[in-house]
PDB file of C-alpha atoms in Angstrom:
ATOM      1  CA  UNK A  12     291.111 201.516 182.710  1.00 45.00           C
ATOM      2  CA  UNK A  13     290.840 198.899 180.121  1.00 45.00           C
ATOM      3  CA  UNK A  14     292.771 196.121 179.358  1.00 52.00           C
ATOM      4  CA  UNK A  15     295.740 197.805 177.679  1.00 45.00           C
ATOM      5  CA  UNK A  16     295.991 200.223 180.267  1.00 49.00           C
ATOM      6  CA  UNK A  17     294.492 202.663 179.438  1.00 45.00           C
ATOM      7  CA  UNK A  18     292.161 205.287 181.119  1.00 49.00           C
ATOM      8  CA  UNK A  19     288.618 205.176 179.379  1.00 48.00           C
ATOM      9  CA  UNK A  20     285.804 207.242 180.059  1.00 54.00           C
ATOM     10  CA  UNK A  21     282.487 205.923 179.157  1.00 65.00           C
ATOM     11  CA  UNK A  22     279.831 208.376 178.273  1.00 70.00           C
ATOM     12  CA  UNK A  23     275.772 207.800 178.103  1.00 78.00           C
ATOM     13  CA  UNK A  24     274.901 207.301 174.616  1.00 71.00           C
ATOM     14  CA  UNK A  25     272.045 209.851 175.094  1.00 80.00           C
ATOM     15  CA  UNK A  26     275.001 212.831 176.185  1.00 77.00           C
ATOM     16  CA  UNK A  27     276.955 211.742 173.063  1.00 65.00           C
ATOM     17  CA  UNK A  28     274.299 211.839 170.936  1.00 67.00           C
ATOM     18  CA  UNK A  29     273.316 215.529 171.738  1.00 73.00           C
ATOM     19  CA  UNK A  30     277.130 216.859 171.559  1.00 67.00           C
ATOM     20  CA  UNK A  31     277.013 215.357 167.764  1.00 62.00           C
ATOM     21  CA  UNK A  32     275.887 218.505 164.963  1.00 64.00           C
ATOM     22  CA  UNK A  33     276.819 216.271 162.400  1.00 61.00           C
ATOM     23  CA  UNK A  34     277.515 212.454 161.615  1.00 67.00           C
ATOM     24  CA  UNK A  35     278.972 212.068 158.614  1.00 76.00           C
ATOM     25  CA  UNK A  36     282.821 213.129 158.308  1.00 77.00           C
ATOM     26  CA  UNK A  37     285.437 213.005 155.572  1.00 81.00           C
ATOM     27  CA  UNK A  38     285.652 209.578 155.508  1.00 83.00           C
ATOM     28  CA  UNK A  39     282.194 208.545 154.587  1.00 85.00           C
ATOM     29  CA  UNK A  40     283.234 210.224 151.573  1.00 88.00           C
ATOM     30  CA  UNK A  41     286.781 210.762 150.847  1.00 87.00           C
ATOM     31  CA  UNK A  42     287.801 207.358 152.445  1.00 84.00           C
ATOM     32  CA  UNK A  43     290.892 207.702 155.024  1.00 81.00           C
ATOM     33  CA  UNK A  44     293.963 207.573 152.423  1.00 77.00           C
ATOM     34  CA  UNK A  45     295.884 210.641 152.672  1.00 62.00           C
ATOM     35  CA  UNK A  46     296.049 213.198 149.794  1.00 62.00           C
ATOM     36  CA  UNK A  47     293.369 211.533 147.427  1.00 69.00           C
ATOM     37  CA  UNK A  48     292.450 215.075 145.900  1.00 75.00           C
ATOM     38  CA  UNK A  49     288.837 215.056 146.955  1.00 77.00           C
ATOM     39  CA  UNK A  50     288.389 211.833 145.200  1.00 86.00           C
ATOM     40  CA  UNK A  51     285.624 210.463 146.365  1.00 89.00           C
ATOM     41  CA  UNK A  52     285.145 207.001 147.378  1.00 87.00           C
ATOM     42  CA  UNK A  53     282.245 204.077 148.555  1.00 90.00           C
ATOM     43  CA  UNK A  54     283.255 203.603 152.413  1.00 89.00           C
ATOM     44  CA  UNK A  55     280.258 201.352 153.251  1.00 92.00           C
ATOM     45  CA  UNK A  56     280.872 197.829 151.989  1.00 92.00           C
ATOM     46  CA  UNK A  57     277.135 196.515 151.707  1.00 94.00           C
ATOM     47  CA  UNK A  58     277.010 198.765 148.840  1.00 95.00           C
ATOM     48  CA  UNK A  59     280.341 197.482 146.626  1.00 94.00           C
ATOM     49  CA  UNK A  60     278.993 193.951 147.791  1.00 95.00           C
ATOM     50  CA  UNK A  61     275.400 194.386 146.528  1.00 96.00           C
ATOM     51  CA  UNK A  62     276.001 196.262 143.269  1.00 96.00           C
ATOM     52  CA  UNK A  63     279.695 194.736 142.633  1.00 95.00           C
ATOM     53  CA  UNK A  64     280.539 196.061 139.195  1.00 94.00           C
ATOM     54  CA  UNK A  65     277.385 197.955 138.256  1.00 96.00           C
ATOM     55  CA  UNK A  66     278.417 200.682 141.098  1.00 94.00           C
ATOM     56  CA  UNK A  67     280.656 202.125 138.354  1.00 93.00           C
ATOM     57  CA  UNK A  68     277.405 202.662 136.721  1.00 94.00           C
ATOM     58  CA  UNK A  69     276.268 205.547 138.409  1.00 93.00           C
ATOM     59  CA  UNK A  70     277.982 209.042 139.400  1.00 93.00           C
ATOM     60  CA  UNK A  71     280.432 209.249 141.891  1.00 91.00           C
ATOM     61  CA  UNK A  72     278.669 212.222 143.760  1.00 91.00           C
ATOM     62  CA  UNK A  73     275.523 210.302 143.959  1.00 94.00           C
ATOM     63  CA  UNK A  74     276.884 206.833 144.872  1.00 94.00           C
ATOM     64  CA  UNK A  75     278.379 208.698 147.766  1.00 92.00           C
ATOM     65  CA  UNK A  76     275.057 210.115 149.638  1.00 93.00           C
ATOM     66  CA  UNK A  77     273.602 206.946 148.127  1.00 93.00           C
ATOM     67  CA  UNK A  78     275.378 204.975 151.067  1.00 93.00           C
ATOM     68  CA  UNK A  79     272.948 206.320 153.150  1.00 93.00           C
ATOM     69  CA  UNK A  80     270.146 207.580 151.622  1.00 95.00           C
ATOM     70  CA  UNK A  81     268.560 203.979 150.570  1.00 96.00           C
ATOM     71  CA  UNK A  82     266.181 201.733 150.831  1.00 97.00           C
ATOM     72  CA  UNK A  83     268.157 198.522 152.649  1.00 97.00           C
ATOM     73  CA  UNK A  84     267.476 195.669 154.629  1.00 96.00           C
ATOM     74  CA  UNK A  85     268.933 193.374 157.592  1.00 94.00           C
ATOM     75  CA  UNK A  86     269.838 189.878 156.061  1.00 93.00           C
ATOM     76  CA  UNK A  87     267.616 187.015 158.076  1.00 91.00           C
ATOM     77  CA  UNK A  88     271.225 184.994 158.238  1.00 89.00           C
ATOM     78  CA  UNK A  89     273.498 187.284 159.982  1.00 89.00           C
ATOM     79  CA  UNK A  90     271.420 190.823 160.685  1.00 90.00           C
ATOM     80  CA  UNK A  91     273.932 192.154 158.115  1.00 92.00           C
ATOM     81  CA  UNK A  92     273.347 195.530 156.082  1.00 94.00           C
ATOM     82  CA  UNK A  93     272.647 194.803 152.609  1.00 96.00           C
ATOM     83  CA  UNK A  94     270.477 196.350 149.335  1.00 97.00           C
ATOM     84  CA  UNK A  95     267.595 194.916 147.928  1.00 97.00           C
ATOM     85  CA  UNK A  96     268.737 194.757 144.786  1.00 97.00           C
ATOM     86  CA  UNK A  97     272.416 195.282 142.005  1.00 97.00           C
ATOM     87  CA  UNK A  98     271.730 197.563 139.259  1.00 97.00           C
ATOM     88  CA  UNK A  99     269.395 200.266 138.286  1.00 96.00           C
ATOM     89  CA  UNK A 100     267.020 197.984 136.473  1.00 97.00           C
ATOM     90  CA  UNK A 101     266.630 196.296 140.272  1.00 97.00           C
ATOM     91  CA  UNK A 102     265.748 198.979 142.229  1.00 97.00           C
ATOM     92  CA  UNK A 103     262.607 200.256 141.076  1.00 98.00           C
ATOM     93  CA  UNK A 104     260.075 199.582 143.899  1.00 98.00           C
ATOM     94  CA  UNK A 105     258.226 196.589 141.827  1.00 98.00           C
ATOM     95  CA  UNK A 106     261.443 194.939 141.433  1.00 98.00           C
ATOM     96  CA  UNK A 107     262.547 195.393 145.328  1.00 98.00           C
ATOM     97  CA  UNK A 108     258.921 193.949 146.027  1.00 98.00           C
ATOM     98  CA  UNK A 109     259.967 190.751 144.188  1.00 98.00           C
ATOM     99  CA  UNK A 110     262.965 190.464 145.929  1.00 97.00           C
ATOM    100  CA  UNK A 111     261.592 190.308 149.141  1.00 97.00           C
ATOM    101  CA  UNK A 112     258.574 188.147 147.939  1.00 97.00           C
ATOM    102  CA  UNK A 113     261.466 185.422 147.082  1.00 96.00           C
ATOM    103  CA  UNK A 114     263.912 185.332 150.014  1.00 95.00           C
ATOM    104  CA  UNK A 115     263.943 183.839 153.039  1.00 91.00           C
ATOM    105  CA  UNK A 116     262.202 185.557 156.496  1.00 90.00           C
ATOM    106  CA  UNK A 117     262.477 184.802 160.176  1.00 86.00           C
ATOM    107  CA  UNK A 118     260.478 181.958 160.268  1.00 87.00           C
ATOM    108  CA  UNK A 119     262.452 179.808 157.347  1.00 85.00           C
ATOM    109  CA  UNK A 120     259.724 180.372 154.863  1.00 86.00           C
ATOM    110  CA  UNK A 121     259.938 182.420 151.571  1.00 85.00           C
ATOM    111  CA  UNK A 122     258.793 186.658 151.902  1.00 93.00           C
ATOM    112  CA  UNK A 123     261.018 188.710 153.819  1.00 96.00           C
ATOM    113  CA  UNK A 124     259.157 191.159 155.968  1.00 96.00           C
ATOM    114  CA  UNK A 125     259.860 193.015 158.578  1.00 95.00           C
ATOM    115  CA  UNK A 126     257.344 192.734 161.241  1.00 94.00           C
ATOM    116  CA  UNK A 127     253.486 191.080 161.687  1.00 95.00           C
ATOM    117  CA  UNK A 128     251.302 193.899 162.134  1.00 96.00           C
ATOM    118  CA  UNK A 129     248.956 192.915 165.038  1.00 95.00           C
ATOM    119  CA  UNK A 130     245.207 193.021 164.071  1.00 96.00           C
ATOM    120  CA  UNK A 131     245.855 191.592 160.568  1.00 97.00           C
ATOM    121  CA  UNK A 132     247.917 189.530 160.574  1.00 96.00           C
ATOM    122  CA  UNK A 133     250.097 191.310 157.855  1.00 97.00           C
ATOM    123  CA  UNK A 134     253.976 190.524 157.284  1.00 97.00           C
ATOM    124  CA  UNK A 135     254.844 193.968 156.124  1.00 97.00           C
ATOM    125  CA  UNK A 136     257.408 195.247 154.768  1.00 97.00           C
ATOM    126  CA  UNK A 137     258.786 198.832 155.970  1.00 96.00           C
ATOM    127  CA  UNK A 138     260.397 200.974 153.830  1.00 96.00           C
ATOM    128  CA  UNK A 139     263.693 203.354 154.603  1.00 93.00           C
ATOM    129  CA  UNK A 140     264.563 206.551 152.541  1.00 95.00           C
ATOM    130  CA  UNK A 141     265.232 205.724 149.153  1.00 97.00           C
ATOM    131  CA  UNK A 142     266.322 208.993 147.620  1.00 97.00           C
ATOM    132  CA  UNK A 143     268.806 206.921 145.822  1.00 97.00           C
ATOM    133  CA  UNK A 144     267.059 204.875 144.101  1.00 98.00           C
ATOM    134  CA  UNK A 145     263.735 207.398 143.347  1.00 98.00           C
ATOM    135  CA  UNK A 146     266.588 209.657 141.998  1.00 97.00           C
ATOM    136  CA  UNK A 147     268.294 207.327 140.010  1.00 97.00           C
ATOM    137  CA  UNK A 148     264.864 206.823 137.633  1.00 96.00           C
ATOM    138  CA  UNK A 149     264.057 210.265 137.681  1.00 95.00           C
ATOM    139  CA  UNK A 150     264.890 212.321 134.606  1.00 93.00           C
ATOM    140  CA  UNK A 151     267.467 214.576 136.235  1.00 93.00           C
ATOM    141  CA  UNK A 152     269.781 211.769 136.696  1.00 94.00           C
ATOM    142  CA  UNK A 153     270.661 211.768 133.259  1.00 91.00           C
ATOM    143  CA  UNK A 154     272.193 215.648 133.788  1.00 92.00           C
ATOM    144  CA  UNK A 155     272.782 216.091 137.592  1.00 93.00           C
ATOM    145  CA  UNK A 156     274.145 214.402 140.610  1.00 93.00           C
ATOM    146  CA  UNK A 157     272.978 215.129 144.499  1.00 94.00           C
ATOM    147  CA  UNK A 158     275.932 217.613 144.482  1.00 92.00           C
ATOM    148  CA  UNK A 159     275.031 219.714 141.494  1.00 93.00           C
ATOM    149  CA  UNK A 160     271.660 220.241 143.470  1.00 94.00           C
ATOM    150  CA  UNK A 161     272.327 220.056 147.192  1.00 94.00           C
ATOM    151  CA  UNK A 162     276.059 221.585 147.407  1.00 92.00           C
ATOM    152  CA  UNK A 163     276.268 224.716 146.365  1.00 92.00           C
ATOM    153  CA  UNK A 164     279.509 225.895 144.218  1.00 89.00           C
ATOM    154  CA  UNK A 165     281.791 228.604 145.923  1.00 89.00           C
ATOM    155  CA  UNK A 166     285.090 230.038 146.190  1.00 86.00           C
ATOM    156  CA  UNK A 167     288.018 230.367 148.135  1.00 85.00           C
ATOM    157  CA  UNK A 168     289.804 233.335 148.817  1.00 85.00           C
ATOM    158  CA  UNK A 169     292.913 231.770 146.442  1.00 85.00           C
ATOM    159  CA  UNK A 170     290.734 231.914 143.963  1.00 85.00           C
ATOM    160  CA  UNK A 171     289.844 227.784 144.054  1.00 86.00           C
ATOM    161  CA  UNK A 172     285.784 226.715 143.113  1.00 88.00           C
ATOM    162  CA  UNK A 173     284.386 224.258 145.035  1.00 86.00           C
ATOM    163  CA  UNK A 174     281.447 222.314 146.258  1.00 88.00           C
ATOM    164  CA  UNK A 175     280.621 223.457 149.808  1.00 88.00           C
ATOM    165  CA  UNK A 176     279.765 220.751 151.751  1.00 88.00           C
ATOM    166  CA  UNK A 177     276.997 222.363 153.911  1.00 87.00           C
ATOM    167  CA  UNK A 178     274.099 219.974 152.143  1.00 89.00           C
ATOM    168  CA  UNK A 179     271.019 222.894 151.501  1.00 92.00           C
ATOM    169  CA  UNK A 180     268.252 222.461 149.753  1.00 94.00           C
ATOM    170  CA  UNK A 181     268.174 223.959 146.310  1.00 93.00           C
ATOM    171  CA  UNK A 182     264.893 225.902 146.964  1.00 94.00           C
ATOM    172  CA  UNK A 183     267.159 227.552 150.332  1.00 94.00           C
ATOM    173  CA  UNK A 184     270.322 228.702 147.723  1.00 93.00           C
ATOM    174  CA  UNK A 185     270.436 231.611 145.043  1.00 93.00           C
ATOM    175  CA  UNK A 186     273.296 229.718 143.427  1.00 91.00           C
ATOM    176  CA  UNK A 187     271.426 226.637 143.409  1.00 93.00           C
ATOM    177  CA  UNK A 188     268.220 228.195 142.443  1.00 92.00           C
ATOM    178  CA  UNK A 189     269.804 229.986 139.603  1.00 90.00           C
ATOM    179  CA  UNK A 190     271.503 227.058 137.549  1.00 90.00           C
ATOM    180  CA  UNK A 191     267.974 225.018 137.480  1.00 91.00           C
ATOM    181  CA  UNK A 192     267.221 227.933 135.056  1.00 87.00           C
ATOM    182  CA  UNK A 193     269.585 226.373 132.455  1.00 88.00           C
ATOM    183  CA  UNK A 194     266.419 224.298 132.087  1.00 91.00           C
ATOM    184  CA  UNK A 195     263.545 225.815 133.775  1.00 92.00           C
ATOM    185  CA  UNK A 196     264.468 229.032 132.375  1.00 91.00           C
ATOM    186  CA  UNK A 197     262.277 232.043 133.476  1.00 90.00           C
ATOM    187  CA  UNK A 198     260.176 229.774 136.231  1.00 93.00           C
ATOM    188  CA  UNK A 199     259.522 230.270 139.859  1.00 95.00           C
ATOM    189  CA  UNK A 200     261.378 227.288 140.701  1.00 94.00           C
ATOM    190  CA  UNK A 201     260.534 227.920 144.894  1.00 95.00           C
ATOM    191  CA  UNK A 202     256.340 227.887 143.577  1.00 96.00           C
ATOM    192  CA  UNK A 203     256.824 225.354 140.940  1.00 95.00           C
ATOM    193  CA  UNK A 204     258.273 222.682 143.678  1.00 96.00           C
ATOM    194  CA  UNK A 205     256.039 223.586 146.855  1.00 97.00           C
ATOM    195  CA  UNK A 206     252.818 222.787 144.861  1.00 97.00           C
ATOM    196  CA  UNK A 207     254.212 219.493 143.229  1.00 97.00           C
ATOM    197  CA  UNK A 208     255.058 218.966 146.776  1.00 97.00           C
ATOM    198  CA  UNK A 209     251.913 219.727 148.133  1.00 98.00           C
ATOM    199  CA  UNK A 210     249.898 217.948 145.532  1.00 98.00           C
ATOM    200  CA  UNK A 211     252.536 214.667 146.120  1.00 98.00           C
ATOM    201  CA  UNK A 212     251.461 215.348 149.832  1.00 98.00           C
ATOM    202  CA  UNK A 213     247.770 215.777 149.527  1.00 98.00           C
ATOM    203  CA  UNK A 214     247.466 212.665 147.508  1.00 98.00           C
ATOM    204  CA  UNK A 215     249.608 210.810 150.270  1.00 98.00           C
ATOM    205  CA  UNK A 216     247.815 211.370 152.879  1.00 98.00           C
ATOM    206  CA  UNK A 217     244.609 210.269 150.485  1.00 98.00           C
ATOM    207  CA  UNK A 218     245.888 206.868 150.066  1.00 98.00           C
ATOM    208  CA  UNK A 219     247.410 206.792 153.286  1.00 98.00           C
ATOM    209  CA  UNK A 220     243.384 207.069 154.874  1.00 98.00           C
ATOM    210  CA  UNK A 221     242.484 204.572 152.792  1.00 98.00           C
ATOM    211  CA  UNK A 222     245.467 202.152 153.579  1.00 98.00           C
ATOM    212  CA  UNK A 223     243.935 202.523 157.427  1.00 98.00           C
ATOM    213  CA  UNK A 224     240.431 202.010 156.240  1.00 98.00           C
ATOM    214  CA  UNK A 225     241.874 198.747 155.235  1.00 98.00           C
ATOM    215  CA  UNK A 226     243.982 197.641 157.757  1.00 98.00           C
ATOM    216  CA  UNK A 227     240.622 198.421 159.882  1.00 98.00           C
ATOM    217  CA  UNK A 228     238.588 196.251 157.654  1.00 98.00           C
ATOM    218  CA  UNK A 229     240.864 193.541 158.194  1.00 98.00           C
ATOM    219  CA  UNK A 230     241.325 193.705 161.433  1.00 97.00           C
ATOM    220  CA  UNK A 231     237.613 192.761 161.349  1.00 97.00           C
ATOM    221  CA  UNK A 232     237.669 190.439 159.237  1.00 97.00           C
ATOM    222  CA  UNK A 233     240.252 188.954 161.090  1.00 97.00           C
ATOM    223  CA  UNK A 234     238.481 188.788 164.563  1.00 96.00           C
ATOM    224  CA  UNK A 235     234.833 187.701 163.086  1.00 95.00           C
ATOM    225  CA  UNK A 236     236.738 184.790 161.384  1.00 93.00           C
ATOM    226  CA  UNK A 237     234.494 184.470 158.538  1.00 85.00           C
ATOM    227  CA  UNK A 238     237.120 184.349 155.622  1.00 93.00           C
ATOM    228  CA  UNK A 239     238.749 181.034 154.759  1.00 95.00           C
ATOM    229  CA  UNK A 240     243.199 181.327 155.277  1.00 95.00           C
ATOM    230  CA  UNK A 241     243.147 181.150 152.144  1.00 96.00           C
ATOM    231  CA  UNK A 242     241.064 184.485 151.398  1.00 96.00           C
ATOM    232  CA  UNK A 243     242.263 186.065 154.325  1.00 97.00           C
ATOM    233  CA  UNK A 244     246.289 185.092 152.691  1.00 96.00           C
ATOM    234  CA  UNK A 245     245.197 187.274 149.511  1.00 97.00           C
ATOM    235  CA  UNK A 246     243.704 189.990 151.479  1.00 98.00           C
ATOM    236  CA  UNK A 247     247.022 190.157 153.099  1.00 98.00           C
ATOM    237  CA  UNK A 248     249.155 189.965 150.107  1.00 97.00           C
ATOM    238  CA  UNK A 249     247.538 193.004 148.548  1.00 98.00           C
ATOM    239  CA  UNK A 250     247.664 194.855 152.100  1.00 98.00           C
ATOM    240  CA  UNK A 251     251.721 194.044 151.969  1.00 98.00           C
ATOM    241  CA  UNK A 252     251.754 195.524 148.741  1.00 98.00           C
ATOM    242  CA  UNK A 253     249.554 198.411 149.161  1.00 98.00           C
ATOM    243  CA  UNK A 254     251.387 199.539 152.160  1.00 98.00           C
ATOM    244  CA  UNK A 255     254.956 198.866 150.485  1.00 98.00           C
ATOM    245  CA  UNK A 256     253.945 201.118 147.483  1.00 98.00           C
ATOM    246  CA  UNK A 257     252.640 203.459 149.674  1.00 98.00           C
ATOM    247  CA  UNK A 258     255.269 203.625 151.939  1.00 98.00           C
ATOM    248  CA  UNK A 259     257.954 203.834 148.992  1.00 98.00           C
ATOM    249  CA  UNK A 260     256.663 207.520 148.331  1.00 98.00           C
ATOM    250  CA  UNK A 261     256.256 208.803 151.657  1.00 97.00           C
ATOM    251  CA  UNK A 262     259.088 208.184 153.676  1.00 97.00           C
ATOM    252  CA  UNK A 263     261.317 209.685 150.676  1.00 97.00           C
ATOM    253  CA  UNK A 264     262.053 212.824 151.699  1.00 95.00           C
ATOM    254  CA  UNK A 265     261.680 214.693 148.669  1.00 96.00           C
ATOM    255  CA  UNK A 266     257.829 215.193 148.610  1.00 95.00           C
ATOM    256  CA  UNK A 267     257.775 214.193 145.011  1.00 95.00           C
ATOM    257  CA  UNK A 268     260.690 216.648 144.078  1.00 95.00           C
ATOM    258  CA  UNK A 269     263.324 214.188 142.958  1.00 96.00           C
ATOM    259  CA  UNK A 270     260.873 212.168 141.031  1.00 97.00           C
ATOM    260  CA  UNK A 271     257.498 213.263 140.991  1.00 97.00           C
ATOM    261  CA  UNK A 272     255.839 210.404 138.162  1.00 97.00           C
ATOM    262  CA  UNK A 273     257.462 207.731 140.665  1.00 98.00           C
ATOM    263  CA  UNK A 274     255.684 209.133 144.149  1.00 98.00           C
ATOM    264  CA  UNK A 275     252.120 209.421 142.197  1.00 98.00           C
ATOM    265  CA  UNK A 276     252.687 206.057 139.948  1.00 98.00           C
ATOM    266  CA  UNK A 277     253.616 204.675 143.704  1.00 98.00           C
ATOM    267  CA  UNK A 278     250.226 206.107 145.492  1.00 98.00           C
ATOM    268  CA  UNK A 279     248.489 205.018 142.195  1.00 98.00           C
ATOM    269  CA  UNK A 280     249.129 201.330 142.007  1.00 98.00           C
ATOM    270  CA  UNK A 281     248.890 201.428 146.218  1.00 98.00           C
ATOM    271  CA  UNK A 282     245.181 202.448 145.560  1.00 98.00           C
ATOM    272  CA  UNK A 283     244.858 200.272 143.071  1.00 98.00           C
ATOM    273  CA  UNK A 284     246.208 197.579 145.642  1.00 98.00           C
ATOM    274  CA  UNK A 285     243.663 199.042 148.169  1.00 98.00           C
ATOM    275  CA  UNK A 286     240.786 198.597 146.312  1.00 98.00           C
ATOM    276  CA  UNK A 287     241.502 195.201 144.840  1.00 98.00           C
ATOM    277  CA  UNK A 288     241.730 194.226 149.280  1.00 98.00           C
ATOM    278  CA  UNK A 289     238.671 196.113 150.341  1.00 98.00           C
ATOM    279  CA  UNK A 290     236.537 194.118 147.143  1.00 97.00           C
ATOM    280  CA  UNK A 291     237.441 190.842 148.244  1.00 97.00           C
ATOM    281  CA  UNK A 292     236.619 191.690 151.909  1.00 96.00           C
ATOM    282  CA  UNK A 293     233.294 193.108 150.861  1.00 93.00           C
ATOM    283  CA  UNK A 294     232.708 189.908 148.308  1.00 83.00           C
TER     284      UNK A 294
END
């Protein structure tokens, strides 16, 4: 019974959280006024608050899965939900870099990061999902939205087309697979996408031995105490950087698919990053 009288039964979070096939309802979507006619709506309000009036900007359809599927950050002030950035031209990963390079972090100094990694010392930065923004400066953008590629168009038994609104992946759906061939034409599109997938993930996990090379070289460094702060600072500033590059490409889901010269320019310039680190360790 809770204070208004009324009888309240409180469940483990673990048993809620395996009754649950899916989180997201009409709302996140649709927002909750009655007969809006499918229109769709931004329900999270760290979104309207970070891109104000550039959110009219981009299409509806991706705005809406962009609520979620983002790159995003806890504000050191409050622990509120907020975006790294306000328009498209601030959200490629250099420019998110050198937003968190200029606010404030935990300690009251300038560089936001998100935790110290132990060994080197590190304050890195960890990246989310950011299908939005890869997506967004990618060249479908300019001709689809995430429905045209990941909801499927069907119809009713009345006759009525819609989107369905069980998400698939293009490469899973003959309807999907069959209007990338308004572009693709005649091509294989299930081949064409596994091996720029598999090349995205080959030269992932390339970079990613490297990145480990380094933070085991540091770690070293570190311990023996033979740098100066000052050259052990820049070792960690490209380290940051390496792993935020890095990171950028492989924790977006798409393997590449949504924006394939982003993911490699991102392993590129984390190499690039890697190797700048490991010279001034082995100076």
């Amino acid at each position: 019974m809770n204070d208004l009288g009324v009888s309240v039964y409180k469940m483990p979070f673990d048993e809620v959280m395996a009754m649950m096939e899916e989180n997201i309802s009409c709302y996140t979507c649709h927002g909750n006024e009655a007969g809006n006619a499918g229109e769709l709506v931004v329900t999270h309000s760290y979104v309207t608050k970070a891109l104000g009036d550039n959110v009219s900007t981009f299409d509806p359809a991706t705005v809406s899965c962009g609520q979620c599927h983002i790159e995003y950050y806890f504000t050191v002030e409050n622990a509120e939900t907020m975006m790294p950035y306000s328009s498209l031209e601030t959200m490629t990963p250099e420019a998110i870099l050198a937003y968190y390079d200029s606010i404030g972090n935990k300690d009251g100094g300038v560089g936001f990061y998100d935790w110290i990694q132990p060994g080197t010392g590190t304050p890195m930065l960890k990246a989310q999902h950011p299908e939005f923004e890869t997506f967004s400066h990618g060249k479908h953008a300019a001709l689809l939205n995430c429905a045209d590629c990941h909801m499927p168009m069907e119809m009713a038994e009345d006759g009525t087309v819609y989107h369905s609104h069980i998400l698939v992946s293009p490469l899973e759906n003959e309807t999907l697979l069959e209007s990338c061939a308004a572009c693709h034409q005649d091509t294989d599109m299930v081949t064409f996408v596994h091996r720029l997938q598999d090349r995205v993930t080959a030269r992932e996990t390339e970079v990613g031995n490297k990145l480990s090379d380094l933070k085991d070289a540091l770690t070293a460094a570190v311990e023996a105490g033979k740098l100066t702060e000052t050259e052990v600072d820049a070792v960690r500033k490209l380290h940051r950087e390496a792993q935020w590059f890095f990171d950028f490409c492989y924790v977006e889901n798409a393997e590449g698919a949504h924006n394939s010269e982003l993911a490699f320019r991102c392993l590129d310039t984390s190499e690039q990053k890697i190797d700048e680190a490991m010279a001034l360790l082995n100076a």
